[in-house]
Coordinates of C-alpha atoms in Angstrom, one line a residue:
X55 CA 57.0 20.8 9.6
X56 CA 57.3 23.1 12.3
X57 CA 60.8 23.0 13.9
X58 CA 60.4 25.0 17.3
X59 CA 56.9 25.9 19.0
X60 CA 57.0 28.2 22.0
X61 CA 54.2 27.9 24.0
X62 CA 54.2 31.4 26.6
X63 CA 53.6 34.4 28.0
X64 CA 53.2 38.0 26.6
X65 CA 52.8 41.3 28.3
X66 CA 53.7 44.8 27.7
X67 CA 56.7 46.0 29.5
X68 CA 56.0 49.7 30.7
X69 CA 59.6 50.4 32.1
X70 CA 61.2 53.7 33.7
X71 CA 64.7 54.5 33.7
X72 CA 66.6 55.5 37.0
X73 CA 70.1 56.2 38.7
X74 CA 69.1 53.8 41.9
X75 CA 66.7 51.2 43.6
X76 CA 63.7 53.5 45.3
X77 CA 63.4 52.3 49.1
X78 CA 60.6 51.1 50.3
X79 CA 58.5 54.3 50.9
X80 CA 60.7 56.3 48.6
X81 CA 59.1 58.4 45.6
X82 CA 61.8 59.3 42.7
X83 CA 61.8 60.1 39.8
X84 CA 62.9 58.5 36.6
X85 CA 64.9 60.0 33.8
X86 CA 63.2 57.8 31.0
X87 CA 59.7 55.5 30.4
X88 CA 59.3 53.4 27.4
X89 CA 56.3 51.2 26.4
X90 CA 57.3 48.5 24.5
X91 CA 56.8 44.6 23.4
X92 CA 57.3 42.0 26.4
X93 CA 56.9 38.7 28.5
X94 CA 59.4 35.3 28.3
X95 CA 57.2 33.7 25.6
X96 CA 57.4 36.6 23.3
X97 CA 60.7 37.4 23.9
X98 CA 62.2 34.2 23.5
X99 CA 60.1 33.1 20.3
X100 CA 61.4 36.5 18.7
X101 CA 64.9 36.1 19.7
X102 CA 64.5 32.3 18.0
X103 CA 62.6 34.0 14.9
X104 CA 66.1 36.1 14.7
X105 CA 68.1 33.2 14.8
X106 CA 66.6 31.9 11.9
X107 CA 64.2 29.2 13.5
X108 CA 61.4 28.2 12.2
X109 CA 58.7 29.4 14.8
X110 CA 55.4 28.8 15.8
X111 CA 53.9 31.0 18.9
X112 CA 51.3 29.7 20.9
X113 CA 49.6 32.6 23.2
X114 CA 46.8 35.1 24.0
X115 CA 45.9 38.3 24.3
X116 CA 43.4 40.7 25.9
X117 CA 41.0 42.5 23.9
X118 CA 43.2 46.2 25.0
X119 CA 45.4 48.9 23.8
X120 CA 48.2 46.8 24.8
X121 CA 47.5 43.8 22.7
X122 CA 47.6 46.4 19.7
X123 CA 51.7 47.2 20.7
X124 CA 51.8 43.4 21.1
X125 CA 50.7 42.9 17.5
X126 CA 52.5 45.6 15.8
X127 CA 55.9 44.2 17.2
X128 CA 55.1 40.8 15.6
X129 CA 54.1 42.2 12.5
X130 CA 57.6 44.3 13.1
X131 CA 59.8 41.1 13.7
X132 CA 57.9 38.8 11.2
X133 CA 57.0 36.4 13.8
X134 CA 54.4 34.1 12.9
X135 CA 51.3 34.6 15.0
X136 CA 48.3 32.0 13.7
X137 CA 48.1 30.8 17.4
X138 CA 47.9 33.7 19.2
X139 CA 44.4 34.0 20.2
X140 CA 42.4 37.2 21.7
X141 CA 40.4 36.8 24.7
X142 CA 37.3 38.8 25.4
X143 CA 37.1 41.2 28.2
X144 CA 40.2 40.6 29.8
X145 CA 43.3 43.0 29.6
X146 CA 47.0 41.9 28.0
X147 CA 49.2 41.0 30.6
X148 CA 51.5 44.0 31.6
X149 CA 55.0 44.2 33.5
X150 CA 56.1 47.0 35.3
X151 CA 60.4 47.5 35.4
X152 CA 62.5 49.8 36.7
X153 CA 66.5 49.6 35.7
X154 CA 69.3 51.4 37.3
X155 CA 72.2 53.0 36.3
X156 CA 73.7 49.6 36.7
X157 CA 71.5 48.0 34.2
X158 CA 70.3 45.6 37.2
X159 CA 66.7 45.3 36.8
X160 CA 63.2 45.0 39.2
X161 CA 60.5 43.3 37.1
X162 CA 56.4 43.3 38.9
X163 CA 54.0 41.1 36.3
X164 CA 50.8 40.9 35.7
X165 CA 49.5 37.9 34.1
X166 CA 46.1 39.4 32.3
X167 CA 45.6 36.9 29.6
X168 CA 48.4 34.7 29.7
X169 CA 46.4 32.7 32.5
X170 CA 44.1 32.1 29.7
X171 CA 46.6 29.8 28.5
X172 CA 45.7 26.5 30.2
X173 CA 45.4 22.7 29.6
X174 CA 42.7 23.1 27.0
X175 CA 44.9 25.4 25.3
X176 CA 47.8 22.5 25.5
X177 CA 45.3 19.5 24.1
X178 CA 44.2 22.1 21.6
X179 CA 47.5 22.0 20.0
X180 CA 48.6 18.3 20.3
X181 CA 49.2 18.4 16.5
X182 CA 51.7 21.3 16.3
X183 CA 53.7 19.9 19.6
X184 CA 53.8 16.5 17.7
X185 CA 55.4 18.1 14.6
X186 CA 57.9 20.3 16.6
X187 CA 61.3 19.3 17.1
X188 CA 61.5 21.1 20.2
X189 CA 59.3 22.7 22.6
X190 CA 59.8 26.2 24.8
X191 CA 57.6 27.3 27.7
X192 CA 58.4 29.5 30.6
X193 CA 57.3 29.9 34.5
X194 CA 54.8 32.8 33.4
X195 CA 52.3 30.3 32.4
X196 CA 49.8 29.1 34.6
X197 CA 51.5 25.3 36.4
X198 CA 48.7 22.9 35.4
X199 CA 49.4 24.1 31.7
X200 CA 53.4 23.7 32.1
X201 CA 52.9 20.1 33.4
X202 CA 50.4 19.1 30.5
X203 CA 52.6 20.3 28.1
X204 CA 55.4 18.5 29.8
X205 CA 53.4 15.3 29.5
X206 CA 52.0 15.9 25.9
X207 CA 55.5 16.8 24.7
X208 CA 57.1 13.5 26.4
X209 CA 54.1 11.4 24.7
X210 CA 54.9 12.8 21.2
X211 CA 58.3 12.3 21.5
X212 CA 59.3 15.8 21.1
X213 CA 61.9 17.4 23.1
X214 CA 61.1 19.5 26.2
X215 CA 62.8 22.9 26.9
X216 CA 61.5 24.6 30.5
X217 CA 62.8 28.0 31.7
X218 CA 61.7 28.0 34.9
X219 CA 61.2 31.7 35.6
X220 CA 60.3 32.3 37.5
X221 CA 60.2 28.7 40.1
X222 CA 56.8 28.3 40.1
X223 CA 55.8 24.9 41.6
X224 CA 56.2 22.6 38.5
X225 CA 55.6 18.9 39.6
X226 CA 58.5 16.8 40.1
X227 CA 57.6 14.5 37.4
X228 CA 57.4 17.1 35.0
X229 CA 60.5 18.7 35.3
X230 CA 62.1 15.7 35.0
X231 CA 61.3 15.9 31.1
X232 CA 62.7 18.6 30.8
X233 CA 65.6 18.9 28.0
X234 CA 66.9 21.3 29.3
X235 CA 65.7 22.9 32.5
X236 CA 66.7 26.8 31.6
X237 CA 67.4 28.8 35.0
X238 CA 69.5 31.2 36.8
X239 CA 71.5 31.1 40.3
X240 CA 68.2 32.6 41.5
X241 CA 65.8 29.7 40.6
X242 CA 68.7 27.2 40.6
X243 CA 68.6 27.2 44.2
X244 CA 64.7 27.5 44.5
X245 CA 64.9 24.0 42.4
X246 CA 67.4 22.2 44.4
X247 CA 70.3 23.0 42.0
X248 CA 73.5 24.7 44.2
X249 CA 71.3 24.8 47.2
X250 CA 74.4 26.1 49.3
X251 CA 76.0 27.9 46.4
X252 CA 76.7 31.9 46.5
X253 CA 75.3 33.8 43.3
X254 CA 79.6 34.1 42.9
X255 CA 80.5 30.6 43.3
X256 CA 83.2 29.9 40.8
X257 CA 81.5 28.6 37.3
X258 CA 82.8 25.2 38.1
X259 CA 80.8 24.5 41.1
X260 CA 77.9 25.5 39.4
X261 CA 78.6 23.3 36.9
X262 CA 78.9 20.4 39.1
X263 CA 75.9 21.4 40.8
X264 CA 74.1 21.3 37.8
X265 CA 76.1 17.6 36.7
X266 CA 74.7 16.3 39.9
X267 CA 71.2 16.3 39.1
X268 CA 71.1 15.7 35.5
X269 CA 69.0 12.0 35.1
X270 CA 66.8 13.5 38.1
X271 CA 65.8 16.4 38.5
X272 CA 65.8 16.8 34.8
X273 CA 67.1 15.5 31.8
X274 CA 69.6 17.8 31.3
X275 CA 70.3 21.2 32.9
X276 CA 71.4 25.0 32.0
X277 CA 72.1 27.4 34.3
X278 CA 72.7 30.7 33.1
X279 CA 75.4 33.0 35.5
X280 CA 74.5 36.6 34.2
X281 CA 77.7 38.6 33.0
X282 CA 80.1 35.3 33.6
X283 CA 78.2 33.2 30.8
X284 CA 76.4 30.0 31.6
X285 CA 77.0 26.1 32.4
X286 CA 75.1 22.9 31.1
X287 CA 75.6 19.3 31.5
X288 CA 73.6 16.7 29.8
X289 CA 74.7 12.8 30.0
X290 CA 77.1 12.9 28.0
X291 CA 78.8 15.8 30.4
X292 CA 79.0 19.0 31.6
X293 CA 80.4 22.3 30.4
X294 CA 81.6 26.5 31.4
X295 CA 80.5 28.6 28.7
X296 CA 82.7 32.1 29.5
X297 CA 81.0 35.2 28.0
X298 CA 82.8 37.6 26.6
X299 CA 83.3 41.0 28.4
X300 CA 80.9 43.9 27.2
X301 CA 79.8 47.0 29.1
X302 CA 75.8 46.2 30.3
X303 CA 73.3 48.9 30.1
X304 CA 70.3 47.1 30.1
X305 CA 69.9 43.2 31.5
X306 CA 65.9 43.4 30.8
X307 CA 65.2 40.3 28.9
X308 CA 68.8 39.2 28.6
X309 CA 68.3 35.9 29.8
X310 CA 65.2 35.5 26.9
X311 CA 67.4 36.5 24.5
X312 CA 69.7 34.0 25.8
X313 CA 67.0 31.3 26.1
X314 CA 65.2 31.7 22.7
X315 CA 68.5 31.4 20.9
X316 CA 69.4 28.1 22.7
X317 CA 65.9 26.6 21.6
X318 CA 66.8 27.5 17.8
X319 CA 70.2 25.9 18.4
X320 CA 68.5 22.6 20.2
X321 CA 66.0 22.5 17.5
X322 CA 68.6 22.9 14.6
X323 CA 70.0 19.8 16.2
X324 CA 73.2 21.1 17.5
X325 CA 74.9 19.7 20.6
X326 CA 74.0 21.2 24.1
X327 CA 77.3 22.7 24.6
X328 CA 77.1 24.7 21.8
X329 CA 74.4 25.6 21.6
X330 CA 74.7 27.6 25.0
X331 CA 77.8 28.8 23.7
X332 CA 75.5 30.9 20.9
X333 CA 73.1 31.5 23.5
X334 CA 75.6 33.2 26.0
X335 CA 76.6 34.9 22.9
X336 CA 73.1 36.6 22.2
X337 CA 72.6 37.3 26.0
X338 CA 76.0 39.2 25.3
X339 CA 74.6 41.6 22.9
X340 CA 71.2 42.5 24.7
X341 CA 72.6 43.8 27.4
X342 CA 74.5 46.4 25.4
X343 CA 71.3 48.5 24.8
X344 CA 67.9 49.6 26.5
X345 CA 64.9 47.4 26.1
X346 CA 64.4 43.6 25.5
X347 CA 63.3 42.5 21.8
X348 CA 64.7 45.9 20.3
X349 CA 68.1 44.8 21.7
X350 CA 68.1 41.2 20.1
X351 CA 70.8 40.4 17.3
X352 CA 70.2 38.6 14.1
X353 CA 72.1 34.7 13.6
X354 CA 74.8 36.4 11.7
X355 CA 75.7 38.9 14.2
X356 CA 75.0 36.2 17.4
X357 CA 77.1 33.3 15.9
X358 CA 80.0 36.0 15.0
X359 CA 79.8 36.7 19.0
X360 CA 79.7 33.5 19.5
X361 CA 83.3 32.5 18.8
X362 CA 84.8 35.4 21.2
X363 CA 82.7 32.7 23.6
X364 CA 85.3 30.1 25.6
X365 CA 84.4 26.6 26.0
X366 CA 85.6 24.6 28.5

């Protein structure tokens, strides 16, 4: 039986390396480029596959050069890929990222064939979402297919995981299955979650913020707070997850690596709390080197992490 499905996005991440921010106008020039693997379904399914999930991917492709760098990092990582589909005459989709010195990161996508995943796609695979404990999808998918698999995950009876990234306009009703809603400060606020709050607000106002709307706008909530770790609450509480300190080079796909390992904790059936305690930990090694996937720890190396993570 399948124990996670992720149901998302894939692209090819064409980023360039540079000491600043161009302004608008501005022409620079980078001191790196590097093509590689991409998209908050693909990242997050691998970073799962790493931490020793059992995962099925549900996605599609174009019928380009890119969807050949797509397929060679699967093959690379293992991940399964029976449901990642090809579609004729339309290109893979393709993100565009520049990253400072800082590590801070601009991201410009391109959706290509990942609007070919829509509702038909979502009735197609009633079967695996039935025999899923858990299921993962991401704001990168078109919003008539996030809401049907909201509604097709609720009427199996399988659990509902939504990072909503970015805050696309999800119907009400089908956030509110979500178990948990995944986001950041950023599309916290676009959601109604801290509304008022700073991006700096101490952890334990986000944390309130987020206790506050558990039951209605969502089942339970995560709200991840970059280099300062994360908070949750469910209905059974609400948590700080501290991260432990480590020097950032690269945030790109931090907050999928992040994500993907929560969904293998959720769907291992550990509690909420801990489980973003691991994923805080995984964030916490991504950002310590260039590139998403290629920067993603194994379970071992994530769950040793882990317990330099503070719980409170």
């Amino acid at each position: 039986m399948s124990r996670l499905v992720v149901v998302g996005s894939v692209n090819v991440d064409a980023t360039s390396y540079v000491d600043a921010f161009p302004q608008p106008g501005e022409t620079i020039h980078s001191h790196g480029h590097r093509v590689a693997l991409g998209g908050k379904g693909a990242n997050q399914a691998i970073a799962a596959h790493l931490c020793s999930a059992d995962v099925e991917f549900v996605a599609r492709l174009g019928d380009d050069a890119a969807a050949d760098v797509a397929r060679a990092a699967f093959a690379r990582f293992g991940l399964p890929t029976e449901a990642v589909a090809t579609v004729a005459g339309t290109p893979t989709g393709v993100a565009q990222i520049t990253v400072a010195a800082s590590g801070e990161n601009t991201i410009v996508v391109t959706a290509g064939a990942n609007s070919a995943v829509g509702a038909d796609v979502v009735a197609a695979e009633r079967e695996r979402i039935a025999a899923a404990e858990l299921v993962l999808t991401q704001g990168e998918l078109p919003v008539p297919t996030i809401e049907a698999l909201a509604v097709a995950c609720d009427e199996a009876g399988t659990r509902f995981a939504l990072n909503l990234a970015p805050p696309v306009g999800v119907a009400a009703a089908a956030v509110a299955i979500a178990d948990p809603l995944v986001v950041n400060v950023h599309e916290a606020r676009a959601v109604g979650i801290g509304a008022a709050l700073p991006d700096h607000a101490p952890a334990e106002a986000w944390r309130d913020a987020a206790a506050s709307v558990v039951g209605d706008l969502a089942r339970s909530v995560v709200v991840t707070l970059g280099a300062r770790g994360a908070v949750a609450a469910d209905a059974d509480g609400s948590w700080i997850v501290t991260a432990p300190g480590v020097e950032a080079v690269d945030t790109t796909g931090a907050g999928d690596a992040a994500t993907g390992a929560l969904a293998a904790m959720l769907a291992e059936g550990r509690s909420l709390p801990d489980a973003v305690r691991i994923a805080v930990a995984a964030g916490a090694i991504a950002v310590q080197s260039r590139g998403t996937v290629d920067s993603y720890a194994g379970r071992v190396d994530v769950l040793a992490l882990a317990d330099r993570t503070e719980l409170r």
